[in-house]
Amino acid sequence: MSSMDHNQLPQQVWNTQHLARKPVPQADNRYSQSYAATRPYYAELEAQSQAQPAPYLQPHYATTAPTTFIAELPAPLPPAPHTITSGEQLKEDALLAHKLQQIEVAEVRQRSSSAVSQNQRPISMLPPNQRPVSMLPQNPPYQSPLLHQVSSLSLTTQSTNMSSADLYWGPDSFNAARDGPTTNPLLDVVPPNLPIFYDSANDFPIPVQSEEQSKGLPVTTLPDTHTLIAQLEENRQVPYPPTWRLPPTVATFYAYPGDQTTPGSDWLTQQESCTWRTIRPTETTYNPAAPTYAFKFTTKGGSFRDPRFSWAMTLPDPPADPKKKKASKGKPVTWSYDLRLEKNTGMRKSEVLNHGAKKSILTTYVHAQNYDSLRFVGPDGRGYMWVSSSAVSSMTGFRYDTLRHALFVSVGDIQDPLYGEIIADHTFWDGYVDEHEVHTGVKCDGCQTAPIKGPRWKCKTCHHHDVCKDCRDSIQAGRFGEAMQKACDLSLVCLPDEALCIRSAMVEPALVIASLQILKDWERHTLRGEKKKNPKAFLENEEEARKRDLGIMRYWRATDWDKKEKKNTANEKMGTVVKARSTQEAREGSASALGGLIDASFSLASHGTSHSGGGGDGGGSAGGSS
């Protein structure tokens, strides 16, 4: 038997018994006195391995194929029972879902609007305990004349007190209830009127209109275009916009148009002259002392050079000083205006209004969708703004003579003129009817009164049919028979005037008249642009306007005054044309009479001079002969 090599380690075998139970450790007696020193260390290990033999386990190697996993599909659902839903039920469900969606959207909008209003609230509207330290008054509280109350007016220019929910396009108008006021059984809590200090740098503008003046004023809107034209032809004027608060009139000026008989001219052509006076053109009495503002217009360029429009306005002479015996004769004061446009684009290149001072006035015209405006800063440093009642147009049934213009001026620390006051307003037709006019040589065909005193009505269908006011009312009531009531189309022989009302004694009339002329020039330029874009539609709208009494006077043509024109035969029966012709004839007659008077005075003066000279010569010759 071969001996065991003590230097060789025993072979390790697979043994799983030590996983089930740990072997009990034996005491190590190698360092004890009874331990044999001659016994080697490896002999002890061999003895331990022989005492506990371990079986040899052969490793198992699998020869079968790997297990395949099959995904289990879900079992099909059982078929749903067949149900029948009517179409009405489906519609009701859809409407209910739509209402629920609208309610959710309304709640979201309400939360967002309340959050935005809280974030964008001006500093002056915050409670006193939430204001910054810089806003607290250091001196005794000073009450500004612009003082808010708890029930203050809405921030709408020249408007009545209305909440934002009542306005159709207000910020809170979406899904807002517009029912009448409901009674509340609870007691009303009236908060004290706390003053809120105004800061022009951080706060919104405060309207000047007080709340007491707005009480009792009806909130109305302007009628539509066709109704507005009908009211103009019937009442000889258009209503004022309901949001305009007009002070009393201080002075009134009336326009005298220039020569309308220049061949080829019409209402869009720039006239050579225009005059504003304090007496009406239809008044027969001539007042040479009446203030007169005369315009002289000039147009240059347009073909090869840029078009240039300019005019000069002559102011009336200042009143004579009673202390001075001789009135000083100086040069008349004039204002001048110059506008240059780009030839290709029509854009403004330069525009200036000179009024005799070093600093000129610069104007800015804006043609917006809802109204037109002309903004400028006056010589006094305040902001001025002309505003039209609606947008300027002469297309699709609109007529530009249905407009009204108002001149706003800024007040106090508020720089926006729209939050100020109205100091002047202009209209193309003021609705004037002379109730005491005497129509010389005209007899009433109803009551046979000659001449007709007061309003005169002329029939457009009958030949030489004139009636007074009482007979016209009888014809409309059917007292002269239904045939005459249906056949006669009566037209009032009256011609209202273009008027400018000054409503403040602190404003210079020359500034108001000059700025109004600039606004009218720009509006005429806008209408020329409309005609250039669509000439056919523009001409159709013009012809439709000329079928009415006031329309033919505002949309005039030079051929209207030609008596040889056959088309003017029908226009001769319109009351406005009849009145315009009689006024023109009276003016020409007074001018010819004045000219004849002047010629007679000159002839008398020359005759007296020649008579005195002849006597002297005869006396000399007689004396010489003797």
GROMACS .gro file of N, CA and C in nm, residues 433-523:
model
  273
  433VAL      N    1  -8.541  12.577  -3.949
  433VAL     CA    2  -8.659  12.607  -4.032
  433VAL      C    3  -8.709  12.745  -3.991
  434ASP      N    4  -8.716  12.835  -4.086
  434ASP     CA    5  -8.762  12.971  -4.058
  434ASP      C    6  -8.914  12.972  -4.051
  435GLU      N    7  -8.966  12.982  -3.930
  435GLU     CA    8  -9.111  12.980  -3.910
  435GLU      C    9  -9.178  13.111  -3.950
  436HIS      N   10  -9.101  13.218  -3.971
  436HIS     CA   11  -9.158  13.349  -4.004
  436HIS      C   12  -9.118  13.394  -4.144
  437GLU      N   13  -9.075  13.303  -4.228
  437GLU     CA   14  -9.033  13.340  -4.363
  437GLU      C   15  -9.155  13.375  -4.448
  438VAL      N   16  -9.141  13.477  -4.529
  438VAL     CA   17  -9.247  13.521  -4.619
  438VAL      C   18  -9.204  13.486  -4.761
  439HIS      N   19  -9.281  13.400  -4.827
  439HIS     CA   20  -9.250  13.356  -4.964
  439HIS      C   21  -9.323  13.450  -5.061
  440THR      N   22  -9.253  13.552  -5.104
  440THR     CA   23  -9.313  13.655  -5.189
  440THR      C   24  -9.348  13.596  -5.327
  441GLY      N   25  -9.470  13.623  -5.371
  441GLY     CA   26  -9.515  13.580  -5.502
  441GLY      C   27  -9.561  13.436  -5.510
  442VAL      N   28  -9.576  13.368  -5.396
  442VAL     CA   29  -9.618  13.228  -5.395
  442VAL      C   30  -9.751  13.220  -5.321
  443LYS      N   31  -9.850  13.156  -5.385
  443LYS     CA   32  -9.983  13.141  -5.326
  443LYS      C   33 -10.008  12.996  -5.289
  444CYS      N   34 -10.079  12.977  -5.179
  444CYS     CA   35 -10.114  12.842  -5.135
  444CYS      C   36 -10.231  12.791  -5.220
  445ASP      N   37 -10.212  12.674  -5.281
  445ASP     CA   38 -10.317  12.617  -5.365
  445ASP      C   39 -10.427  12.550  -5.285
  446GLY      N   40 -10.412  12.545  -5.153
  446GLY     CA   41 -10.516  12.485  -5.071
  446GLY      C   42 -10.611  12.587  -5.014
  447CYS      N   43 -10.557  12.681  -4.937
  447CYS     CA   44 -10.640  12.784  -4.874
  447CYS      C   45 -10.634  12.916  -4.948
  448GLN      N   46 -10.561  12.924  -5.058
  448GLN     CA   47 -10.551  13.042  -5.144
  448GLN      C   48 -10.489  13.162  -5.069
  449THR      N   49 -10.407  13.135  -4.972
  449THR     CA   50 -10.339  13.243  -4.900
  449THR      C   51 -10.219  13.289  -4.981
  450ALA      N   52 -10.207  13.422  -4.997
  450ALA     CA   53 -10.095  13.477  -5.073
  450ALA      C   54 -10.041  13.599  -4.998
  451PRO      N   55  -9.913  13.611  -4.976
  451PRO     CA   56  -9.813  13.504  -4.997
  451PRO      C   57  -9.813  13.406  -4.880
  452ILE      N   58  -9.743  13.295  -4.897
  452ILE     CA   59  -9.734  13.194  -4.790
  452ILE      C   60  -9.638  13.245  -4.684
  453LYS      N   61  -9.683  13.241  -4.560
  453LYS     CA   62  -9.601  13.282  -4.446
  453LYS      C   63  -9.570  13.158  -4.361
  454GLY      N   64  -9.443  13.143  -4.331
  454GLY     CA   65  -9.402  13.026  -4.255
  454GLY      C   66  -9.351  12.916  -4.346
  455PRO      N   67  -9.353  12.792  -4.300
  455PRO     CA   68  -9.303  12.681  -4.383
  455PRO      C   69  -9.386  12.663  -4.509
  456ARG      N   70  -9.317  12.636  -4.617
  456ARG     CA   71  -9.380  12.616  -4.748
  456ARG      C   72  -9.345  12.477  -4.799
  457TRP      N   73  -9.447  12.408  -4.853
  457TRP     CA   74  -9.428  12.273  -4.904
  457TRP      C   75  -9.459  12.272  -5.054
  458LYS      N   76  -9.372  12.207  -5.129
  458LYS     CA   77  -9.386  12.200  -5.275
  458LYS      C   78  -9.400  12.055  -5.316
  459CYS      N   79  -9.495  12.026  -5.405
  459CYS     CA   80  -9.519  11.889  -5.450
  459CYS      C   81  -9.420  11.853  -5.560
  460LYS      N   82  -9.364  11.732  -5.550
  460LYS     CA   83  -9.268  11.686  -5.649
  460LYS      C   84  -9.334  11.627  -5.773
  461THR      N   85  -9.459  11.584  -5.759
  461THR     CA   86  -9.528  11.518  -5.871
  461THR      C   87  -9.620  11.613  -5.947
  462CYS      N   88  -9.685  11.705  -5.877
  462CYS     CA   89  -9.778  11.798  -5.943
  462CYS      C   90  -9.701  11.919  -5.996
  463HIS      N   91  -9.763  11.985  -6.090
  463HIS     CA   92  -9.702  12.103  -6.153
  463HIS      C   93  -9.754  12.227  -6.082
  464HIS      N   94  -9.663  12.307  -6.027
  464HIS     CA   95  -9.696  12.431  -5.956
  464HIS      C   96  -9.799  12.404  -5.846
  465HIS      N   97  -9.764  12.319  -5.756
  465HIS     CA   98  -9.851  12.286  -5.643
  465HIS      C   99  -9.775  12.320  -5.516
  466ASP      N  100  -9.813  12.435  -5.455
  466ASP     CA  101  -9.750  12.481  -5.331
  466ASP      C  102  -9.857  12.494  -5.224
  467VAL      N  103  -9.828  12.449  -5.104
  467VAL     CA  104  -9.923  12.456  -4.993
  467VAL      C  105  -9.850  12.506  -4.870
  468CYS      N  106  -9.929  12.557  -4.776
  468CYS     CA  107  -9.875  12.602  -4.648
  468CYS      C  108  -9.871  12.484  -4.551
  469LYS      N  109  -9.832  12.510  -4.429
  469LYS     CA  110  -9.818  12.403  -4.332
  469LYS      C  111  -9.953  12.343  -4.295
  470ASP      N  112 -10.055  12.426  -4.275
  470ASP     CA  113 -10.186  12.373  -4.235
  470ASP      C  114 -10.246  12.287  -4.346
  471CYS      N  115 -10.234  12.331  -4.470
  471CYS     CA  116 -10.289  12.251  -4.579
  471CYS      C  117 -10.209  12.122  -4.599
  472ARG      N  118 -10.083  12.126  -4.572
  472ARG     CA  119 -10.003  12.002  -4.583
  472ARG      C  120 -10.047  11.901  -4.478
  473ASP      N  121 -10.076  11.947  -4.357
  473ASP     CA  122 -10.126  11.855  -4.255
  473ASP      C  123 -10.263  11.799  -4.294
  474SER      N  124 -10.344  11.882  -4.359
  474SER     CA  125 -10.475  11.832  -4.403
  474SER      C  126 -10.462  11.729  -4.514
  475ILE      N  127 -10.367  11.748  -4.603
  475ILE     CA  128 -10.345  11.650  -4.710
  475ILE      C  129 -10.300  11.517  -4.651
  476GLN      N  130 -10.211  11.521  -4.553
  476GLN     CA  131 -10.167  11.397  -4.492
  476GLN      C  132 -10.278  11.328  -4.415
  477ALA      N  133 -10.371  11.404  -4.360
  477ALA     CA  134 -10.484  11.345  -4.288
  477ALA      C  135 -10.595  11.297  -4.380
  478GLY      N  136 -10.586  11.324  -4.509
  478GLY     CA  137 -10.686  11.278  -4.604
  478GLY      C  138 -10.806  11.368  -4.616
  479ARG      N  139 -10.798  11.493  -4.573
  479ARG     CA  140 -10.914  11.582  -4.579
  479ARG      C  141 -10.937  11.636  -4.719
  480PHE      N  142 -10.837  11.634  -4.804
  480PHE     CA  143 -10.854  11.676  -4.943
  480PHE      C  144 -10.881  11.557  -5.036
  481GLY      N  145 -10.905  11.440  -4.978
  481GLY     CA  146 -10.932  11.322  -5.058
  481GLY      C  147 -10.812  11.227  -5.058
  482GLU      N  148 -10.844  11.101  -5.073
  482GLU     CA  149 -10.738  11.001  -5.072
  482GLU      C  150 -10.651  11.007  -5.197
  483ALA      N  151 -10.706  11.054  -5.308
  483ALA     CA  152 -10.628  11.062  -5.432
  483ALA      C  153 -10.512  11.158  -5.415
  484MET      N  154 -10.539  11.276  -5.358
  484MET     CA  155 -10.432  11.372  -5.337
  484MET      C  156 -10.336  11.324  -5.230
  485GLN      N  157 -10.389  11.253  -5.131
  485GLN     CA  158 -10.302  11.202  -5.023
  485GLN      C  159 -10.201  11.101  -5.075
  486LYS      N  160 -10.243  11.018  -5.171
  486LYS     CA  161 -10.153  10.915  -5.224
  486LYS      C  162 -10.065  10.969  -5.337
  487ALA      N  163 -10.114  11.064  -5.413
  487ALA     CA  164 -10.041  11.109  -5.532
  487ALA      C  165  -9.936  11.215  -5.499
  488CYS      N  166  -9.965  11.305  -5.407
  488CYS     CA  167  -9.876  11.418  -5.379
  488CYS      C  168  -9.759  11.376  -5.292
  489ASP      N  169  -9.641  11.415  -5.335
  489ASP     CA  170  -9.517  11.394  -5.260
  489ASP      C  171  -9.461  11.532  -5.227
  490LEU      N  172  -9.486  11.579  -5.105
  490LEU     CA  173  -9.455  11.714  -5.064
  490LEU      C  174  -9.314  11.723  -5.009
  491SER      N  175  -9.245  11.832  -5.044
  491SER     CA  176  -9.108  11.856  -5.001
  491SER      C  177  -9.101  11.994  -4.936
  492LEU      N  178  -9.037  12.003  -4.821
  492LEU     CA  179  -9.026  12.129  -4.748
  492LEU      C  180  -8.926  12.220  -4.817
  493VAL      N  181  -8.971  12.343  -4.847
  493VAL     CA  182  -8.884  12.443  -4.909
  493VAL      C  183  -8.802  12.508  -4.797
  494CYS      N  184  -8.695  12.441  -4.763
  494CYS     CA  185  -8.611  12.485  -4.652
  494CYS      C  186  -8.472  12.429  -4.673
  495LEU      N  187  -8.372  12.503  -4.631
  495LEU     CA  188  -8.234  12.460  -4.645
  495LEU      C  189  -8.161  12.485  -4.513
  496PRO      N  190  -8.144  12.381  -4.431
  496PRO     CA  191  -8.067  12.400  -4.306
  496PRO      C  192  -7.922  12.438  -4.337
  497ASP      N  193  -7.852  12.477  -4.234
  497ASP     CA  194  -7.716  12.526  -4.250
  497ASP      C  195  -7.616  12.433  -4.182
  498GLU      N  196  -7.493  12.439  -4.230
  498GLU     CA  197  -7.381  12.371  -4.163
  498GLU      C  198  -7.335  12.459  -4.048
  499ALA      N  199  -7.343  12.407  -3.925
  499ALA     CA  200  -7.324  12.490  -3.807
  499ALA      C  201  -7.209  12.437  -3.722
  500LEU      N  202  -7.144  12.530  -3.654
  500LEU     CA  203  -7.037  12.501  -3.558
  500LEU      C  204  -7.070  12.575  -3.429
  501CYS      N  205  -7.090  12.499  -3.321
  501CYS     CA  206  -7.127  12.557  -3.192
  501CYS      C  207  -7.005  12.560  -3.100
  502ILE      N  208  -6.971  12.677  -3.050
  502ILE     CA  209  -6.865  12.693  -2.951
  502ILE      C  210  -6.930  12.685  -2.813
  503ARG      N  211  -6.881  12.597  -2.729
  503ARG     CA  212  -6.943  12.573  -2.598
  503ARG      C  213  -6.851  12.606  -2.481
  504SER      N  214  -6.749  12.684  -2.506
  504SER     CA  215  -6.659  12.727  -2.399
  504SER      C  216  -6.605  12.864  -2.434
  505ALA      N  217  -6.609  12.955  -2.337
  505ALA     CA  218  -6.557  13.090  -2.360
  505ALA      C  219  -6.406  13.096  -2.345
  506MET      N  220  -6.344  12.987  -2.298
  506MET     CA  221  -6.200  12.986  -2.275
  506MET      C  222  -6.121  12.941  -2.397
  507VAL      N  223  -6.188  12.895  -2.501
  507VAL     CA  224  -6.119  12.845  -2.620
  507VAL      C  225  -6.125  12.951  -2.730
  508GLU      N  226  -6.021  12.959  -2.808
  508GLU     CA  227  -6.015  13.055  -2.917
  508GLU      C  228  -6.092  13.000  -3.037
  509PRO      N  229  -6.189  13.075  -3.091
  509PRO     CA  230  -6.265  13.024  -3.207
  509PRO      C  231  -6.178  12.994  -3.327
  510ALA      N  232  -6.068  13.068  -3.346
  510ALA     CA  233  -5.981  13.043  -3.461
  510ALA      C  234  -5.921  12.903  -3.454
  511LEU      N  235  -5.884  12.858  -3.335
  511LEU     CA  236  -5.828  12.723  -3.320
  511LEU      C  237  -5.933  12.617  -3.354
  512VAL      N  238  -6.056  12.640  -3.311
  512VAL     CA  239  -6.162  12.542  -3.338
  512VAL      C  240  -6.193  12.536  -3.487
  513ILE      N  241  -6.205  12.651  -3.553
  513ILE     CA  242  -6.241  12.653  -3.695
  513ILE      C  243  -6.127  12.597  -3.781
  514ALA      N  244  -6.004  12.631  -3.748
  514ALA     CA  245  -5.891  12.582  -3.827
  514ALA      C  246  -5.874  12.431  -3.812
  515SER      N  247  -5.884  12.379  -3.691
  515SER     CA  248  -5.870  12.234  -3.672
  515SER      C  249  -5.986  12.158  -3.734
  516LEU      N  250  -6.106  12.216  -3.731
  516LEU     CA  251  -6.221  12.151  -3.797
  516LEU      C  252  -6.199  12.143  -3.948
  517GLN      N  253  -6.144  12.246  -4.008
  517GLN     CA  254  -6.117  12.243  -4.151
  517GLN      C  255  -6.016  12.135  -4.185
  518ILE      N  256  -5.916  12.114  -4.100
  518ILE     CA  257  -5.818  12.006  -4.124
  518ILE      C  258  -5.887  11.871  -4.116
  519LEU      N  259  -5.975  11.854  -4.019
  519LEU     CA  260  -6.049  11.727  -4.008
  519LEU      C  261  -6.135  11.702  -4.132
  520LYS      N  262  -6.204  11.804  -4.182
  520LYS     CA  263  -6.287  11.789  -4.301
  520LYS      C  264  -6.204  11.758  -4.425
  521ASP      N  265  -6.086  11.818  -4.433
  521ASP     CA  266  -5.998  11.789  -4.547
  521ASP      C  267  -5.954  11.643  -4.547
  522TRP      N  268  -5.919  11.591  -4.429
  522TRP     CA  269  -5.877  11.451  -4.421
  522TRP      C  270  -5.993  11.355  -4.448
  523GLU      N  271  -6.112  11.389  -4.403
  523GLU     CA  272  -6.228  11.304  -4.431
  523GLU      C  273  -6.259  11.303  -4.581
   0.00000   0.00000   0.00000
